[in-house]
Tab-separated table of C-alpha atoms in Angstrom:
chain	number	residue	atom	x	y	z
B	1	MET	CA	-5.105	20.493	21.287
B	2	ALA	CA	-5.199	20.918	25.079
B	3	ILE	CA	-4.806	17.159	25.553
B	4	LEU	CA	-1.364	16.174	26.855
B	5	ASN	CA	0.930	15.144	23.989
B	6	THR	CA	3.242	12.245	24.847
B	7	ASN	CA	5.254	9.777	22.798
B	8	SER	CA	3.900	6.364	21.969
B	9	ARG	CA	5.493	4.588	24.933
B	10	TYR	CA	2.759	6.167	27.060
B	11	LEU	CA	-0.687	4.957	26.116
B	12	SER	CA	-3.871	6.921	26.463
B	13	GLU	CA	-7.462	5.820	26.232
B	14	LEU	CA	-7.744	7.615	22.886
B	15	ASN	CA	-4.783	5.632	21.550
B	16	ALA	CA	-6.316	2.289	22.454
B	17	THR	CA	-9.831	3.251	21.327
B	18	TYR	CA	-8.723	4.486	17.921
B	19	ALA	CA	-6.438	1.506	17.337
B	20	GLN	CA	-9.363	-0.808	18.088
B	21	ARG	CA	-11.711	1.064	15.765
B	22	LEU	CA	-9.168	1.159	12.967
B	23	ALA	CA	-8.300	-2.525	13.298
B	24	GLY	CA	-12.011	-3.267	13.086
B	25	THR	CA	-12.041	-2.058	9.478
B	26	PHE	CA	-9.534	-4.766	8.451
B	27	PRO	CA	-10.079	-8.493	7.967
B	28	ALA	CA	-8.519	-10.990	10.373
B	29	PRO	CA	-5.733	-11.638	11.158
B	30	LEU	CA	-4.764	-7.957	10.660
B	31	ASP	CA	-5.269	-6.920	14.264
B	32	THR	CA	-2.142	-5.002	15.299
B	33	VAL	CA	-1.805	-1.235	14.753
B	34	ILE	CA	1.398	0.815	15.005
B	35	PHE	CA	1.173	4.591	14.627
B	36	MET	CA	3.534	7.085	13.030
B	37	ASN	CA	3.303	10.394	11.169
B	38	SER	CA	3.858	9.853	7.437
B	39	GLY	CA	3.612	7.278	4.709
B	40	SER	CA	7.399	7.175	4.437
B	41	GLU	CA	7.683	6.241	8.112
B	42	ALA	CA	5.083	3.536	7.627
B	43	THR	CA	7.029	2.109	4.705
B	44	GLU	CA	10.245	2.079	6.739
B	45	LEU	CA	8.685	0.018	9.520
B	46	ALA	CA	6.851	-2.289	7.092
B	47	LEU	CA	10.120	-3.123	5.336
B	48	GLU	CA	11.857	-3.771	8.644
B	49	LEU	CA	9.083	-6.139	9.735
B	50	CYS	CA	9.755	-8.138	6.564
B	51	ARG	CA	13.513	-8.187	7.106
B	52	VAL	CA	13.105	-9.529	10.614
B	53	TRP	CA	10.455	-12.092	9.668
B	54	ASN	CA	12.593	-13.986	7.147
B	55	ASP	CA	16.035	-12.709	8.170
B	56	ALA	CA	16.356	-11.320	4.656
B	57	LEU	CA	17.117	-8.098	2.786
B	58	ASP	CA	15.846	-8.637	-0.768
B	59	PHE	CA	12.535	-7.133	-1.902
B	60	ILE	CA	10.278	-7.294	-4.935
B	61	CYS	CA	8.589	-4.057	-5.987
B	62	VAL	CA	6.643	-2.779	-9.010
B	63	ASP	CA	7.674	-0.533	-11.896
B	64	SER	CA	6.645	3.123	-11.316
B	65	GLY	CA	5.840	2.429	-7.666
B	66	TYR	CA	6.288	5.126	-5.034
B	67	HIS	CA	6.380	4.386	-1.313
B	68	GLY	CA	8.140	7.368	0.273
B	69	HIS	CA	11.173	9.623	0.306
B	70	THR	CA	13.306	8.075	3.069
B	71	ARG	CA	16.308	5.948	2.125
B	72	SER	CA	14.730	2.508	2.441
B	73	ALA	CA	11.469	3.715	0.883
B	74	ILE	CA	13.376	5.049	-2.131
B	75	THR	CA	15.076	1.680	-2.672
B	76	VAL	CA	11.659	0.051	-3.303
B	77	SER	CA	10.266	3.005	-5.291
B	78	ASN	CA	11.059	2.848	-9.004
B	79	TYR	CA	9.475	6.286	-9.329
B	80	LYS	CA	12.464	7.540	-7.278
B	81	TYR	CA	15.406	5.219	-7.946
B	82	GLY	CA	14.570	5.004	-11.658
B	83	HIS	CA	14.608	8.780	-12.113
B	84	PRO	CA	17.450	10.188	-14.293
B	85	ARG	CA	18.846	11.721	-11.091
B	86	GLY	CA	17.941	8.708	-8.954
B	87	ILE	CA	20.204	6.182	-7.275
B	88	GLY	CA	19.443	3.411	-9.774
B	89	GLN	CA	17.940	0.028	-8.988
B	90	PRO	CA	19.684	-1.427	-5.923
B	91	GLN	CA	21.212	-4.897	-6.163
B	92	HIS	CA	18.873	-6.297	-3.513
B	93	ILE	CA	15.726	-5.135	-5.355
B	94	GLN	CA	13.824	-7.067	-8.024
B	95	GLN	CA	11.341	-5.086	-10.100
B	96	MET	CA	8.103	-6.367	-11.590
B	97	ASP	CA	6.674	-4.990	-14.817
B	98	LEU	CA	3.805	-2.530	-14.581
B	99	PRO	CA	0.594	-4.621	-14.839
B	100	ASP	CA	-0.845	-2.285	-17.464
B	101	THR	CA	-3.535	-3.814	-19.673
B	102	TYR	CA	-3.588	-0.731	-21.932
B	103	ARG	CA	0.076	-0.257	-22.887
B	104	GLY	CA	1.662	-3.349	-21.360
B	105	GLU	CA	2.631	-6.709	-22.803
B	106	TYR	CA	-0.522	-8.472	-21.606
B	107	ARG	CA	-3.878	-6.845	-22.343
B	108	GLU	CA	-6.605	-9.445	-21.884
B	109	GLN	CA	-8.269	-8.643	-18.562
B	110	ASP	CA	-9.188	-12.241	-17.762
B	111	LYS	CA	-5.606	-13.467	-18.290
B	112	ALA	CA	-3.378	-10.499	-17.494
B	113	GLY	CA	-3.457	-10.859	-13.708
B	114	GLN	CA	-1.964	-14.338	-13.867
B	115	GLN	CA	0.437	-13.398	-16.668
B	116	TYR	CA	1.852	-10.321	-14.967
B	117	GLY	CA	1.784	-11.948	-11.543
B	118	ASP	CA	3.752	-14.979	-12.712
B	119	GLN	CA	6.808	-12.760	-13.070
B	120	ALA	CA	7.130	-12.892	-9.287
B	121	ASN	CA	8.206	-16.541	-9.536
B	122	GLN	CA	11.150	-15.604	-11.763
B	123	LEU	CA	12.145	-12.748	-9.481
B	124	VAL	CA	12.093	-15.048	-6.459
B	125	GLU	CA	14.376	-17.375	-8.409
B	126	ASN	CA	16.685	-14.452	-9.215
B	127	ILE	CA	16.997	-13.689	-5.507
B	128	HIS	CA	17.801	-17.306	-4.685
B	129	LYS	CA	20.402	-17.473	-7.457
B	130	ARG	CA	22.361	-14.698	-5.799
B	131	GLY	CA	22.375	-16.636	-2.546
B	132	ALA	CA	19.814	-14.451	-0.804
B	133	ARG	CA	16.367	-14.847	0.721
B	134	VAL	CA	13.138	-13.001	-0.021
B	135	ALA	CA	12.162	-10.422	2.586
B	136	GLY	CA	8.939	-9.380	0.916
B	137	PHE	CA	6.874	-7.721	-1.776
B	138	ILE	CA	5.565	-4.160	-1.684
B	139	GLY	CA	3.003	-2.686	-4.031
B	140	GLU	CA	0.057	-0.316	-4.038
B	141	SER	CA	-3.376	-1.899	-4.139
B	142	ALA	CA	-4.055	0.360	-7.142
B	143	LEU	CA	-1.048	2.008	-8.763
B	144	SER	CA	-1.091	5.792	-8.509
B	145	CYS	CA	2.248	7.082	-9.838
B	146	GLY	CA	2.087	4.391	-12.515
B	147	GLY	CA	-0.965	6.103	-14.009
B	148	GLN	CA	-3.999	5.018	-11.976
B	149	ILE	CA	-3.490	1.393	-12.951
B	150	ILE	CA	-6.254	-0.849	-11.627
B	151	LEU	CA	-4.729	-4.262	-11.002
B	152	PRO	CA	-6.118	-7.008	-13.241
B	153	PRO	CA	-8.052	-9.787	-11.459
B	154	GLY	CA	-5.861	-12.393	-9.786
B	155	TYR	CA	-2.680	-10.312	-9.885
B	156	LEU	CA	-2.045	-10.013	-6.158
B	157	GLN	CA	-3.149	-13.591	-5.535
B	158	THR	CA	-0.444	-14.787	-7.924
B	159	VAL	CA	2.259	-12.495	-6.541
B	160	PHE	CA	1.438	-13.236	-2.902
B	161	LYS	CA	1.593	-16.985	-3.515
B	162	ALA	CA	5.084	-16.728	-5.021
B	163	VAL	CA	6.449	-14.443	-2.298
B	164	ARG	CA	4.939	-16.348	0.615
B	165	GLY	CA	6.168	-19.595	-0.885
B	166	ALA	CA	9.683	-18.213	-0.492
B	167	GLY	CA	9.083	-17.202	3.120
B	168	GLY	CA	8.545	-13.499	2.446
B	169	LEU	CA	5.788	-11.142	3.560
B	170	CYS	CA	3.429	-9.107	1.386
B	171	ILE	CA	2.867	-5.383	1.936
B	172	ALA	CA	-0.147	-3.547	0.518
B	173	ASP	CA	0.453	0.206	0.284
B	174	GLU	CA	-2.920	1.914	0.811
B	175	VAL	CA	-1.475	5.340	1.653
B	176	GLN	CA	-3.024	7.019	-1.388
B	177	VAL	CA	-5.951	4.765	-2.259
B	178	GLY	CA	-7.257	3.673	1.149
B	179	PHE	CA	-10.033	4.894	3.436
B	180	GLY	CA	-12.768	4.332	0.863
B	181	ARG	CA	-11.392	6.562	-1.897
B	182	CYS	CA	-12.034	3.940	-4.558
B	183	GLY	CA	-15.601	3.247	-3.450
B	184	THR	CA	-15.163	-0.524	-3.216
B	185	GLY	CA	-14.879	-0.623	0.571
B	186	MET	CA	-12.362	0.827	2.985
B	187	TRP	CA	-9.354	-0.973	1.490
B	188	VAL	CA	-8.654	-1.654	-2.175
B	189	PHE	CA	-6.675	-4.861	-1.589
B	190	GLU	CA	-10.001	-6.542	-0.846
B	191	THR	CA	-10.962	-6.226	-4.535
B	192	GLN	CA	-8.125	-8.658	-5.290
B	193	GLY	CA	-9.398	-11.333	-2.918
B	194	VAL	CA	-6.268	-11.240	-0.748
B	195	ILE	CA	-5.292	-10.388	2.810
B	196	PRO	CA	-1.815	-8.825	3.002
B	197	ASP	CA	0.582	-9.518	5.842
B	198	ILE	CA	1.167	-5.797	6.319
B	199	VAL	CA	-0.784	-2.705	5.236
B	200	THR	CA	0.553	0.856	5.231
B	201	ILE	CA	-1.907	3.735	5.486
B	202	GLY	CA	-1.594	7.524	5.695
B	203	LYS	CA	-2.644	10.647	3.725
B	204	PRO	CA	-6.485	10.667	4.213
B	205	MET	CA	-6.100	9.125	7.665
B	206	GLY	CA	-5.982	12.580	9.275
B	207	ASN	CA	-7.617	14.623	6.484
B	208	GLY	CA	-4.549	16.878	6.343
B	209	HIS	CA	-3.240	16.173	9.844
B	210	PRO	CA	0.083	14.227	9.650
B	211	MET	CA	-0.791	10.640	10.548
B	212	SER	CA	0.044	7.163	9.307
B	213	ALA	CA	0.032	3.588	10.534
B	214	VAL	CA	1.185	0.065	9.874
B	215	ILE	CA	-1.432	-2.669	10.260
B	216	THR	CA	-0.127	-6.206	10.653
B	217	THR	CA	-0.651	-9.446	12.553
B	218	ALA	CA	0.165	-10.179	16.174
B	219	ALA	CA	2.616	-12.894	15.076
B	220	ILE	CA	4.607	-10.550	12.832
B	221	ALA	CA	4.686	-7.845	15.500
B	222	ALA	CA	5.802	-10.380	18.133
B	223	LYS	CA	8.667	-11.619	15.941
B	224	TYR	CA	9.823	-8.018	15.538
B	225	THR	CA	9.698	-7.154	19.241
B	226	ALA	CA	11.561	-10.357	20.097
B	227	ASN	CA	14.428	-9.479	17.755
B	228	ARG	CA	14.667	-5.676	17.728
B	229	PRO	CA	14.632	-2.816	20.237
B	230	GLU	CA	11.163	-1.502	20.994
B	231	TYR	CA	9.546	0.668	18.344
B	232	PHE	CA	8.337	4.023	19.580
B	233	ASN	CA	7.551	7.318	17.913
B	234	THR	CA	7.668	10.737	19.542
B	235	TYR	CA	4.519	12.031	17.857
B	236	GLY	CA	2.993	8.947	16.269
B	237	GLY	CA	-0.005	7.837	18.302
B	238	ASN	CA	-0.239	11.029	20.336
B	239	PRO	CA	-3.721	11.764	21.770
B	240	VAL	CA	-4.347	14.756	19.512
B	241	SER	CA	-3.711	12.664	16.406
B	242	MET	CA	-5.890	9.877	17.775
B	243	ALA	CA	-8.781	12.301	18.233
B	244	VAL	CA	-8.282	13.558	14.679
B	245	GLY	CA	-8.237	10.019	13.321
B	246	MET	CA	-11.451	9.090	15.098
B	247	ALA	CA	-13.150	12.229	13.800
B	248	VAL	CA	-12.185	11.229	10.263
B	249	LEU	CA	-13.590	7.711	10.770
B	250	ASP	CA	-16.767	9.236	12.178
B	251	VAL	CA	-17.280	11.360	9.068
B	252	ILE	CA	-16.495	8.494	6.670
B	253	GLN	CA	-18.994	6.241	8.392
B	254	LYS	CA	-21.757	8.704	9.319
B	255	GLU	CA	-21.786	10.489	5.962
B	256	GLY	CA	-21.436	7.302	3.913
B	257	LEU	CA	-18.362	8.544	2.059
B	258	VAL	CA	-17.392	5.115	0.738
B	259	GLN	CA	-20.794	4.747	-0.890
B	260	HIS	CA	-20.577	8.348	-2.096
B	261	ALA	CA	-17.227	7.602	-3.766
B	262	LYS	CA	-18.831	4.616	-5.503
B	263	ARG	CA	-21.747	6.721	-6.825
B	264	THR	CA	-19.374	9.474	-7.935
B	265	GLY	CA	-17.142	6.959	-9.679
B	266	ASP	CA	-20.068	5.421	-11.527
B	267	LYS	CA	-20.982	8.882	-12.856
B	268	PHE	CA	-17.375	9.597	-13.807
B	269	LEU	CA	-17.232	6.351	-15.787
B	270	VAL	CA	-20.334	7.148	-17.835
B	271	GLU	CA	-19.223	10.695	-18.650
B	272	LEU	CA	-15.568	9.858	-19.299
B	273	GLU	CA	-16.518	7.018	-21.627
B	274	GLN	CA	-18.672	9.462	-23.587
B	275	LEU	CA	-15.687	11.770	-23.938
B	276	GLU	CA	-13.537	8.820	-25.010
B	277	LYS	CA	-15.947	8.115	-27.870
B	278	LYS	CA	-15.854	11.747	-29.024
B	279	HIS	CA	-12.127	12.401	-28.823
B	280	MET	CA	-9.541	10.163	-30.489
B	281	CYS	CA	-6.801	11.597	-28.273
B	282	ILE	CA	-8.326	9.729	-25.308
B	283	GLY	CA	-6.896	6.233	-25.460
B	284	ASP	CA	-8.088	4.772	-22.182
B	285	VAL	CA	-10.426	5.517	-19.299
B	286	ARG	CA	-9.597	3.731	-16.061
B	287	GLY	CA	-10.216	4.097	-12.361
B	288	MET	CA	-12.828	3.587	-9.703
B	289	GLY	CA	-14.522	5.719	-7.105
B	290	CYS	CA	-12.598	8.982	-6.806
B	291	PHE	CA	-9.413	7.565	-8.355
B	292	TRP	CA	-9.319	8.190	-12.118
B	293	VAL	CA	-7.219	9.025	-15.144
């Protein structure tokens, strides 16, 4: 804590080193890291990157999704705007059905991803019918507030194709499920065979220390900086946080926590399925790694 704390307009060696290490955990072309302090802040910037990219305001989100408690984050979070005391679904938001193969309309695992994902094409059309353009799509790589929903195969591929075809960007929210929690690798979006345009991360990033980040491409970041005032954050990217973040990466890598989450998840599956057979009140067992319901 004795290290000088400055805002993000003043770089330190720790800032650059951690950004490089973090970017190294993502597939190309996700090579640009922007630091902040919370998942809500990350969502705010991710949405603004989309608005600037396609000069658009309309977004597609997912039923039961939660992406933060700031104003813009709430507008793409059905968990918030759909609450009885919420603001209601904004006019510029299109909402996809929850891709739930247990209670949802489509339940065949090998078909459900395409079936649920195809809804994105209709929502893009809805946006165009009201004379607007698509800014982007935002969704968690595995749905937490929706009930630990593991996306059916092909879902994000189908959604991303529809959104990108309309000029929009695709955001993967890994704030809750990232950093190896699910045991499939560092980032859950990789299980869907996609590379998002933007990724938001947070919560486990500092193991309790307030940290978050947006990971995107150099092209998207350049379009933003060419059309908006510079982005800076008083505490995001400060040297103390950077040291914390690197310590967390060290532990994840040195102690094999991703592999540990996978082994733990495999044991959970066996035991939970045994309970499911014994108790009729258990209708479904779903999850992976250390992410279960």
